[in-house]
Coordinates of C-alpha atoms in Angstrom, one line a residue:
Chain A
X9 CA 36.0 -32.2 -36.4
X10 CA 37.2 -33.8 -39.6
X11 CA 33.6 -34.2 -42.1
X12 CA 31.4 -32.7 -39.8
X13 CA 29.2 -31.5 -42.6
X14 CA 29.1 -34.8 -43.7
X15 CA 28.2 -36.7 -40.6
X16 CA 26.0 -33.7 -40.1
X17 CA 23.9 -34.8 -42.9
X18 CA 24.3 -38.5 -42.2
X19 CA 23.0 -38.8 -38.1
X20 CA 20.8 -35.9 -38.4
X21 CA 17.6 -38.0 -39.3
X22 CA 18.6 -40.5 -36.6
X23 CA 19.2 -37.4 -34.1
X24 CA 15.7 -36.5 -35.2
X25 CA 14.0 -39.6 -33.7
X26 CA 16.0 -38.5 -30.5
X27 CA 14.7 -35.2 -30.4
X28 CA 10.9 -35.9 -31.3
X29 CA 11.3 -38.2 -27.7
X30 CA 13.2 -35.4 -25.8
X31 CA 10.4 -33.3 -26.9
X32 CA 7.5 -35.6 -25.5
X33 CA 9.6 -36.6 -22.7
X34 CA 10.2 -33.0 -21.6
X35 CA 6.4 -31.2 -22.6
X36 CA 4.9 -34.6 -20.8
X37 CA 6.9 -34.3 -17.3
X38 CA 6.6 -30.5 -17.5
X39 CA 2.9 -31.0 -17.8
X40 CA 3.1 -33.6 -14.8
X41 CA 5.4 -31.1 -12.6
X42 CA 3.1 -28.3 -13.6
X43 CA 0.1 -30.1 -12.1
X44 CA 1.4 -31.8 -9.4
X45 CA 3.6 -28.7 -8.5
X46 CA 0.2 -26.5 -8.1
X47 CA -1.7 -29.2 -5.7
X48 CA 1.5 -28.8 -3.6
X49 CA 1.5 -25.6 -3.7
X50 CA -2.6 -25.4 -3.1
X51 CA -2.4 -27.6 -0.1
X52 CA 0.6 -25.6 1.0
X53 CA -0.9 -22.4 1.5
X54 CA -4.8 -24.1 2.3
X55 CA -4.3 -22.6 5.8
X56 CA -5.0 -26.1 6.8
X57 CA -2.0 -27.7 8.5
X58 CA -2.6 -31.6 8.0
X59 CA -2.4 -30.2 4.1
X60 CA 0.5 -28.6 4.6
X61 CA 2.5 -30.6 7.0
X62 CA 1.6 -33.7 4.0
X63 CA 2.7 -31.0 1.3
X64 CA 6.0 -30.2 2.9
X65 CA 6.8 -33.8 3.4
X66 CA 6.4 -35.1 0.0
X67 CA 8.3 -31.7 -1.0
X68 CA 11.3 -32.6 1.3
X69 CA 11.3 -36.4 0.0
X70 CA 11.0 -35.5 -3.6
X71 CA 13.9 -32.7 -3.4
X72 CA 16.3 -35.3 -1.3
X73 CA 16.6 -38.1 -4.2
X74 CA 18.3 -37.8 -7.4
X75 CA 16.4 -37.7 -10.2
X76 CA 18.4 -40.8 -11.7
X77 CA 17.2 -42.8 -8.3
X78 CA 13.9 -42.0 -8.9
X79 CA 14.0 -42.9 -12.6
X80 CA 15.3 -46.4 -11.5
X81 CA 12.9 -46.9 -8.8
X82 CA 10.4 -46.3 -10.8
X83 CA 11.8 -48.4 -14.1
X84 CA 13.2 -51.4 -12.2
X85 CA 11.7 -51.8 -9.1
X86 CA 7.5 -50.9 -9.7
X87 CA 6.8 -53.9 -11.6
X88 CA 8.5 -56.0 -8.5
X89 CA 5.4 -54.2 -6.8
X90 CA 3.1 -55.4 -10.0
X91 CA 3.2 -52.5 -11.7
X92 CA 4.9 -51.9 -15.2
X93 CA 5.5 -48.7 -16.6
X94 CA 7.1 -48.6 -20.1
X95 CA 10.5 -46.6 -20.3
X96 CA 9.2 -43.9 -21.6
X97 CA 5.7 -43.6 -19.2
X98 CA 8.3 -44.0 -16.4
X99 CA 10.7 -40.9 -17.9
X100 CA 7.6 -38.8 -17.9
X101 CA 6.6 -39.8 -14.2
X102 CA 9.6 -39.2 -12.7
X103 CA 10.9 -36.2 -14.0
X104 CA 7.4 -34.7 -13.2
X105 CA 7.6 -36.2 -9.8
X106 CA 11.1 -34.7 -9.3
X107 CA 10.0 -31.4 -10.5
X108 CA 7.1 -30.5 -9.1
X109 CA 8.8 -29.9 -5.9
X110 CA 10.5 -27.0 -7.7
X111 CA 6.8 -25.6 -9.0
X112 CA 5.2 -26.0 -5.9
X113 CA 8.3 -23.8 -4.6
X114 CA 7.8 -21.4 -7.1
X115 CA 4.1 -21.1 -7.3
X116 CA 3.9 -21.2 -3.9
X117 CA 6.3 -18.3 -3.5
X118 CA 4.2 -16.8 -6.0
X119 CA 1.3 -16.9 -4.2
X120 CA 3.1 -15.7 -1.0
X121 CA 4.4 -12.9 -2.8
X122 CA 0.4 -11.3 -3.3
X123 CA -0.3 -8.4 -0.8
X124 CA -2.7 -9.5 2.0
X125 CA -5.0 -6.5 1.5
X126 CA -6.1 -8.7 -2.0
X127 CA -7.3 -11.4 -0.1
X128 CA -9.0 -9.1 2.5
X129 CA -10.5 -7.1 0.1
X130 CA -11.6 -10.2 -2.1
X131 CA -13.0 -11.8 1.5
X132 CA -15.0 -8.4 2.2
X133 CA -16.9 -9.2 -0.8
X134 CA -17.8 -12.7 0.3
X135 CA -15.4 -14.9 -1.9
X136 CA -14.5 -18.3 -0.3
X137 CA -11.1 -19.6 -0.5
X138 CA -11.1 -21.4 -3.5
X139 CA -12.8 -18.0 -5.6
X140 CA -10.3 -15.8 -3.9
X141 CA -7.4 -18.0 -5.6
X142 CA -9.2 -18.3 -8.4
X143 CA -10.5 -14.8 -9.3
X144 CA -7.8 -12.7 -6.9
X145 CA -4.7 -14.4 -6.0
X146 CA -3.8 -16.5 -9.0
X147 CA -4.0 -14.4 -11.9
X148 CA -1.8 -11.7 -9.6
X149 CA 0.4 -14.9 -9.2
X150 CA 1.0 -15.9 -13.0
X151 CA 3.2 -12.7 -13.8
X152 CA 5.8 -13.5 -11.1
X153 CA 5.8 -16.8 -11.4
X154 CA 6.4 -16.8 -15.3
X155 CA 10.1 -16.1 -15.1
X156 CA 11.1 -18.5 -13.0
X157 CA 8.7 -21.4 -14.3
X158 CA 10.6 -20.5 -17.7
X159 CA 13.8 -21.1 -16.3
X160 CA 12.5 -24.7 -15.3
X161 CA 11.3 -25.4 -18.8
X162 CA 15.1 -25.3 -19.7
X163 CA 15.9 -27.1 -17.0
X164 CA 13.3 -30.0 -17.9
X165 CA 14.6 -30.4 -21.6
X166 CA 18.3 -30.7 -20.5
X167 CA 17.4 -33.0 -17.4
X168 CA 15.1 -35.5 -20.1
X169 CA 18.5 -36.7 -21.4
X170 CA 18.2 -38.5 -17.4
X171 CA 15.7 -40.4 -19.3
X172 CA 18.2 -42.1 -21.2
X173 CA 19.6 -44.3 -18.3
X174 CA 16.2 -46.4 -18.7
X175 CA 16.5 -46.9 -21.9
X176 CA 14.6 -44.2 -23.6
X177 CA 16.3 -43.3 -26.8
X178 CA 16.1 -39.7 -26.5
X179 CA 18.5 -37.0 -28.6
X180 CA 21.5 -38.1 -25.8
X181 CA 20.6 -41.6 -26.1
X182 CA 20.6 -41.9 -29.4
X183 CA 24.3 -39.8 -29.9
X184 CA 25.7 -42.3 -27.4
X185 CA 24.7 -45.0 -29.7
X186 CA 25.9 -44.0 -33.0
X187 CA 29.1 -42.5 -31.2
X188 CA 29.6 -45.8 -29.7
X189 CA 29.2 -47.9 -32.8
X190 CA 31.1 -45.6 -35.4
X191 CA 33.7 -44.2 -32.3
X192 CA 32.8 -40.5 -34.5
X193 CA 32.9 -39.0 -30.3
X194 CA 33.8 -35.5 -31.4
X195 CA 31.1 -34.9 -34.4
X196 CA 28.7 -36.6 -32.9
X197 CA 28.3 -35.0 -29.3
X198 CA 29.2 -31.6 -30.6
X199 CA 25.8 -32.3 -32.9
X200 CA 24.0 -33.6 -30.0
X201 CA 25.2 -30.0 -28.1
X202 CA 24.2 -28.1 -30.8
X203 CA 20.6 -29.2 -31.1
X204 CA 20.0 -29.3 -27.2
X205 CA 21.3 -25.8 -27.6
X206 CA 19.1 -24.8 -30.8
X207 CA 16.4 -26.1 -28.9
X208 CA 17.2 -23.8 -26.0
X209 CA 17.5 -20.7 -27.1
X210 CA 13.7 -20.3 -28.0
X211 CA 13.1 -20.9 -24.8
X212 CA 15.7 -18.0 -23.0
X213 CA 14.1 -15.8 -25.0
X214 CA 10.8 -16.8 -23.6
X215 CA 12.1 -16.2 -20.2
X216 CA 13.8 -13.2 -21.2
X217 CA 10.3 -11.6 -22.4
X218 CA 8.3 -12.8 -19.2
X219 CA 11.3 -11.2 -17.1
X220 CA 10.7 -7.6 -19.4
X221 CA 6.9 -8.5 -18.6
X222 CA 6.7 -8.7 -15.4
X223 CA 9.3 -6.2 -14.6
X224 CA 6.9 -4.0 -16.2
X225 CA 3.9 -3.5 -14.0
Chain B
X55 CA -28.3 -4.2 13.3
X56 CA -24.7 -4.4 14.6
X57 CA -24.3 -5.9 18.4
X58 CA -21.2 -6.0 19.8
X59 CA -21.0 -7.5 23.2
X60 CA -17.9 -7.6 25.5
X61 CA -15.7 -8.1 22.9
X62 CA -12.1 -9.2 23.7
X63 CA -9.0 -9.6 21.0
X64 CA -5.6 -10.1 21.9
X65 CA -3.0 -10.6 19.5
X66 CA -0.2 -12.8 21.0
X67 CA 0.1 -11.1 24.9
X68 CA -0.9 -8.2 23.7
X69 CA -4.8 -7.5 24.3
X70 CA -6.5 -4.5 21.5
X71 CA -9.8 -4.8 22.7
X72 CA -10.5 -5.0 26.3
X73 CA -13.9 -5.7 26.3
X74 CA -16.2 -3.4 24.0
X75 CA -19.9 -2.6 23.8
X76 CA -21.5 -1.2 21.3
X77 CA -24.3 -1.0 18.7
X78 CA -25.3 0.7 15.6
X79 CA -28.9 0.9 14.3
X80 CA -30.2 0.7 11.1
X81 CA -29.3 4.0 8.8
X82 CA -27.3 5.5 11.5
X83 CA -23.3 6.8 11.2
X84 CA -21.3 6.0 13.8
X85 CA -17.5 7.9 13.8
X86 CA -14.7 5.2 15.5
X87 CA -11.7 8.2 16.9
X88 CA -9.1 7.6 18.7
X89 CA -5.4 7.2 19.1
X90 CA -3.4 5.0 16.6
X91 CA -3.1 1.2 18.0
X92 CA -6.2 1.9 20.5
X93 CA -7.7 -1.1 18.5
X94 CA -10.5 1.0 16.3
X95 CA -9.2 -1.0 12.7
X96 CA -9.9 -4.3 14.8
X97 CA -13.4 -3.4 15.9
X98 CA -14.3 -2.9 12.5
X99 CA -12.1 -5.9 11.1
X100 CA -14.3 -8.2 13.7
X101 CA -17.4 -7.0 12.1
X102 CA -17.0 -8.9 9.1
X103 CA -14.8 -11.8 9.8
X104 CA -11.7 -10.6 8.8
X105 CA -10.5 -10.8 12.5
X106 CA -11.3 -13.5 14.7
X107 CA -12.1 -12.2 18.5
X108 CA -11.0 -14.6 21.5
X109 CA -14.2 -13.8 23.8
X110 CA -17.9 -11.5 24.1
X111 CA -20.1 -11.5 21.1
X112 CA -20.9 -9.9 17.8
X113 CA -23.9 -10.0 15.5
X114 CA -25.0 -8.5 12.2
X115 CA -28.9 -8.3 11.9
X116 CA -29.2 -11.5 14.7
X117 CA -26.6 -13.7 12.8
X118 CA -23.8 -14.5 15.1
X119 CA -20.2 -13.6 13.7
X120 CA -17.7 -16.3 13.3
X121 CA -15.3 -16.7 10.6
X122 CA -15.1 -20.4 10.6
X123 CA -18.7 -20.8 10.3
X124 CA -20.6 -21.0 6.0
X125 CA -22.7 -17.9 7.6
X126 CA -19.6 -15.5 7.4
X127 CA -20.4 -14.7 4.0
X128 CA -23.7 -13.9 4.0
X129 CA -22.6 -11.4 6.7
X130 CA -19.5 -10.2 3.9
X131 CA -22.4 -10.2 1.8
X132 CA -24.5 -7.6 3.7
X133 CA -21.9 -5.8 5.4
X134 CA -19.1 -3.9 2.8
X135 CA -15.6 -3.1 4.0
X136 CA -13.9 -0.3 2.4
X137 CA -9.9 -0.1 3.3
X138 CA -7.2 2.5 3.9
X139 CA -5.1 1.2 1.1
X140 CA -8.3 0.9 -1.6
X141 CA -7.4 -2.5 -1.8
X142 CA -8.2 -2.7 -5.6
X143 CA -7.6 -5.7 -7.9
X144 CA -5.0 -4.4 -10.2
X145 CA -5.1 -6.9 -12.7
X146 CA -8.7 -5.8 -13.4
X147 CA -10.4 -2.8 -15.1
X148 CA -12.8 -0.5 -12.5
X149 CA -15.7 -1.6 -13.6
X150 CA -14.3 -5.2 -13.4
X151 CA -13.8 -4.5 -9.9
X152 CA -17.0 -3.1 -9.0
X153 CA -19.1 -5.9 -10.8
X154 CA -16.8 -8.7 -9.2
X155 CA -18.7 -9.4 -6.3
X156 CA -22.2 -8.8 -8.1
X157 CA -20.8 -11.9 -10.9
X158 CA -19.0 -14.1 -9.1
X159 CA -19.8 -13.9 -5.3
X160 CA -23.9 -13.2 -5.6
X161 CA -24.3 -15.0 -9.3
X162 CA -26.2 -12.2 -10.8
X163 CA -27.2 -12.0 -14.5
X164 CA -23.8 -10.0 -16.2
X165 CA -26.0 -7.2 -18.1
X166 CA -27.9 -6.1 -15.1
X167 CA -24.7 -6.0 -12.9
X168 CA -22.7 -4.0 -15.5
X169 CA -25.7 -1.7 -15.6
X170 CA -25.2 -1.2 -12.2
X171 CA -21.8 -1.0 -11.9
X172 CA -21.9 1.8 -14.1
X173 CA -24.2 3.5 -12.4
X174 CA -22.1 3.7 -9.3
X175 CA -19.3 4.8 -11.4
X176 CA -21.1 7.7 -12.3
X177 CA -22.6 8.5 -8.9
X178 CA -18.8 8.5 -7.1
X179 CA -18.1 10.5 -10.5
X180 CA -15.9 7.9 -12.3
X181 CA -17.9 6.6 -14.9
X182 CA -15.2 7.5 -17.8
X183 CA -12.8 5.7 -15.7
X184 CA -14.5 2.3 -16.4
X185 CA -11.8 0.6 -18.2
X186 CA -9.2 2.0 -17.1
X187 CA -6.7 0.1 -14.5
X188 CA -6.4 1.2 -10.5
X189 CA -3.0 1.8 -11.2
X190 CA -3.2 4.3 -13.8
X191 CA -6.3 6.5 -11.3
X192 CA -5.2 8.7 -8.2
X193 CA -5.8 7.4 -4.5
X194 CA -9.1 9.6 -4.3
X195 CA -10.1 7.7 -7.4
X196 CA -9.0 4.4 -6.4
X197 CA -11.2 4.9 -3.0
X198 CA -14.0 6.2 -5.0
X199 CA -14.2 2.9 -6.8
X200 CA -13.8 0.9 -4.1
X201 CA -16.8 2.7 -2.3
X202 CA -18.6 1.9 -5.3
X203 CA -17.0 -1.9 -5.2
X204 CA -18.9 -1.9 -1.8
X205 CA -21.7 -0.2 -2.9
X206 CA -22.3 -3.0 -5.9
X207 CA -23.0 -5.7 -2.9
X208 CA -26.3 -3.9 -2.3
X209 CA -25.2 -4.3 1.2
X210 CA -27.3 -2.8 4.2
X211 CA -23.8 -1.4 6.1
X212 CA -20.7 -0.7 4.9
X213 CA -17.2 -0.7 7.3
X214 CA -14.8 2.7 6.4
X215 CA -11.4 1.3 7.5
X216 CA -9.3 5.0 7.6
X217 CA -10.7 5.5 4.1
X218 CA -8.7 8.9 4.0
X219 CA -5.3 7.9 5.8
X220 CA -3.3 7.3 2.5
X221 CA -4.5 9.7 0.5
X222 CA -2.7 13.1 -0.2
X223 CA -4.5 16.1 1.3
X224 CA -6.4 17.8 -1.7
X225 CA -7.9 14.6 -2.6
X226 CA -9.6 13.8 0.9
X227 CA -12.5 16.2 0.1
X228 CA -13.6 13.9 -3.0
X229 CA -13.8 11.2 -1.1
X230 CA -15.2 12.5 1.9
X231 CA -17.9 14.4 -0.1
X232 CA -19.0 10.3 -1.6
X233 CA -19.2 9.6 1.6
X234 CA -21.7 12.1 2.7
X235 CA -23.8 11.5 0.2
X236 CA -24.2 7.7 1.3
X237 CA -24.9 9.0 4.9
X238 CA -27.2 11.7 3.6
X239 CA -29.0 8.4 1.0
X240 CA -29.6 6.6 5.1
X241 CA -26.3 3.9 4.6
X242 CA -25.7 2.6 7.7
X243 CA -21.9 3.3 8.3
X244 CA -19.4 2.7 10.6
X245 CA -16.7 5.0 9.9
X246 CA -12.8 5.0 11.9
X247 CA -11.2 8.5 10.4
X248 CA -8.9 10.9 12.2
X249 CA -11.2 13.1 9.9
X250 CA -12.6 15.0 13.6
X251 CA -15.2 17.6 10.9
X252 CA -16.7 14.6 8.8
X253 CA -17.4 13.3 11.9
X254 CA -18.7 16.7 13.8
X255 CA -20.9 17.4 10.2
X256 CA -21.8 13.8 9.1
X257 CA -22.2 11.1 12.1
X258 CA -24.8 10.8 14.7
X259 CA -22.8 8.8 17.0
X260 CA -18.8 9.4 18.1
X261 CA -17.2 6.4 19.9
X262 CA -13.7 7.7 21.4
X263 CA -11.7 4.5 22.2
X264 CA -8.0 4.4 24.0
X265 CA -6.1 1.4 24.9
X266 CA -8.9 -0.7 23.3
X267 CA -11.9 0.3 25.7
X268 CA -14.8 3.1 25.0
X269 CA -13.2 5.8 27.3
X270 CA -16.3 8.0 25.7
X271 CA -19.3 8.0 23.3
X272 CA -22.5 9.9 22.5
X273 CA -23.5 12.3 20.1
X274 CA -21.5 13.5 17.5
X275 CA -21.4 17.4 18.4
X276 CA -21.3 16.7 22.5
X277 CA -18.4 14.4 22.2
X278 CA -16.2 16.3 19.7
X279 CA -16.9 19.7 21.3
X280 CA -17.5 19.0 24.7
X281 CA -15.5 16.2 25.6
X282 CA -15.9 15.4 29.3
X283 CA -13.6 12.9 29.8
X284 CA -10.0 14.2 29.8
X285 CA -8.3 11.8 27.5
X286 CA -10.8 12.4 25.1
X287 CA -10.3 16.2 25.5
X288 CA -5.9 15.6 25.1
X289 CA -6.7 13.7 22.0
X290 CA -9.2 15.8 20.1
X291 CA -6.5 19.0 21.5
X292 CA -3.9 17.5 19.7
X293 CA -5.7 16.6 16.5
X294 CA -7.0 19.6 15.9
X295 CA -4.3 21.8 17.2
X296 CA -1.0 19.7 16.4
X297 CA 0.7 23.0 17.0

């Protein structure tokens, strides 16, 4: 750890460009997941079975491949197929595509989790499906599903360092580069640890208030 | 303005309604008694759509009931359900609740609906309740707004699901007493209750059903205190003397 300070105060700007990319990598894809997690989940629960049986599918073939093989496949092998996606369009993709199996999990669960009598009792007054959801089930559904989506936010902004096998110079990226060229391993990955961590914490506590929220009641 | 015509309902081999008969006219009160599990929830809960039913026929003023078809809420619409477990939305104040259906299910302007919501607020004797949450009221509270949640659909019936089942004894009378008062205003209700003197004081009709047939019906007062069928005369013995 010899001259930490001072290789603190050396790579921190160039850690900074790293960071500004974890942080668009990791808001983008969690937006993505977020979106595509809730259509799952929609289509899960639609009470209509080709819906579902197509929901559960894409579910099941999202959760069995790595991230990293999904990363490649869509970095190396899409433009064989004609279509070219920059490095960092096709971080955002696929983490979002690998995630929102894990939303649609959790807001589906969510969902589940909403007494039946909420749904009659929004039905008795002649709401359709999609104003039952909108008016009765969702809003119910937010407080439980709060906690756990915060967990996956942390989740996100540790996997986005994934991103860096395509070549997107995110915060791990960019400490592999200037460890590798001034062989400084120790100072430089114990910085990169300590931002992924500073950047972190925020967010536990996030998911520790929701928790206390929605414990509440 | 409710037909119900041979109606059959099984869930999985198990068959609740074995073929039931009935109708209620306009501004009448018709009392549902009868064992638990002798199917009187799911007549009601076939009414408006809430059940499907595998065979016979029901209508609400002409329009057939089916809760696949776009016409099931115009029936919701017209016909009310009022539950034994309130049903409220808790993430929404009372008067939220009573004005949901008015706002978002029959589009009505917000400041006449509010009006009205209020209203019935006051006439089930909640109106400083208004913002409060259905978890911080009482169970007779929480079923005196969800009469009034019923009531806010302008509807011409309104279904009474056990409305005083869950409901700790000293507060039945409130709600009960609401109730009356819509029977004595000519609301056309269908009522199941194991409440055997609202239904000797307040309904016109008494339909006793066991093992999801009409063993006996007719007037209030001849079927509750001269029952001549004999299950009908074991049940009401054991309701009123469970001693």
């Amino acid at each position: 750890m010899k001259g930490f300070w001072h290789d603190t105060v050396e790579f921190f700007p160039i850690l900074m460009n790293g960071v500004a990319l974890t942080i668009v990598v990791t808001i983008g894809s969690l937006l993505l997941s977020t979106v595509l997690g809730l259509v799952w989940a929609m289509m899960r629960v639609s009470g209509i079975k080709v819906l579902s049986t197509i929901s559960a599918s894409v579910i099941n073939v999202i959760r069995g491949i790595p991230i990293i093989v999904l990363l490649f496949y869509l970095y190396f092998v899409m433009p064989d197929l004609g279509v070219t996606l920059s490095a960092l369009q096709a971080a955002i993709l696929g983490l979002g595509i690998a995630y929102s199996a894990y939303q649609a999990e959790n807001f589906r669960a969510g969902i589940e989790a909403i007494d039946k009598g909420q749904i009659e009792a929004a039905q008795s007054i002649g709401m359709g499906w999609w104003l039952t959801m909108r008016r009765v089930v969702l809003p119910q559904a937010v407080r439980i599903v709060l906690p756990p989506y915060g967990n996956v936010m942390i989740m996100m902004l540790k996997d986005s360092s994934q991103a860096s096998t395509i070549t997107v110079a995110e915060l791990a990226l960019q400490g592999k580069l200037i460890a590798s060229s001034t062989f400084k391993n120790t100072n430089v990955f114990t910085l990169v640890a300590l931002m992924y961590l500073t950047m972190s914490i925020p967010l536990i506590l996030l998911v520790r208030h929701f928790e206390k929220r929605a414990g509440k009641k | 303005m409710i037909e119900l015509t041979d109606v059959h309902k099984s869930f999985g081999a198990n068959e609740v309604l074995k073929g039931i008969s009935a109708s209620v006219q306009k501004g009448e009160v018709v009392c549902i008694v009868g064992p638990s599990g002798s199917g009187k929830s799911t007549i009601l809960r076939c009414i408006n759509g809430l059940e499907s039913y595998d065979r016979g026929a029901i209508s609400v003023e002409g329009l057939k009931v089916d809760r696949d078809a776009p016409s099931i809420v115009s029936i919701r619409t017209q016909v009310s359900m009022v539950f034994q477990r309130f049903n409220l939305f808790p993430h929404r104040t009372v008067l939220e609740n009573v004005v949901e259906g008015p706002l978002y299910v029959k589009k009505e302007p917000r400041a006449a609906a509010l009006e009205r919501g209020r209203a019935l607020l006051a006439e089930v004797g909640l109106a400083e309740k208004a913002d409060a949450h259905p978890p911080q009221l009482s169970g007779g509270q929480q079923q005196r707004v969800a009469i009034a949640r019923a009531l806010a659909m302008q509807p011409k019936a309104i279904l009474f699901d056990e409305p005083t089942s869950a409901l700790d004894p000293e507060l039945v009378g409130d709600v009960l007493g609401v109730m009356r008062k819509l029977a004595d205003d000519g609301m056309t209700m269908v009522v199941v209750t194991h409440e055997m003197g609202f239904a000797r004081d307040v309904a016109d009709r008494v339909l006793f059903i066991d093992g999801g047939v009409i063993v006996e019906q007719g007037q209030a007062k001849a079927v509750l205190n001269q029952p001549q069928h004999p299950r009908t005369q074991d049940f009401l013995r054991r309701v009123l003397h469970p001693l």
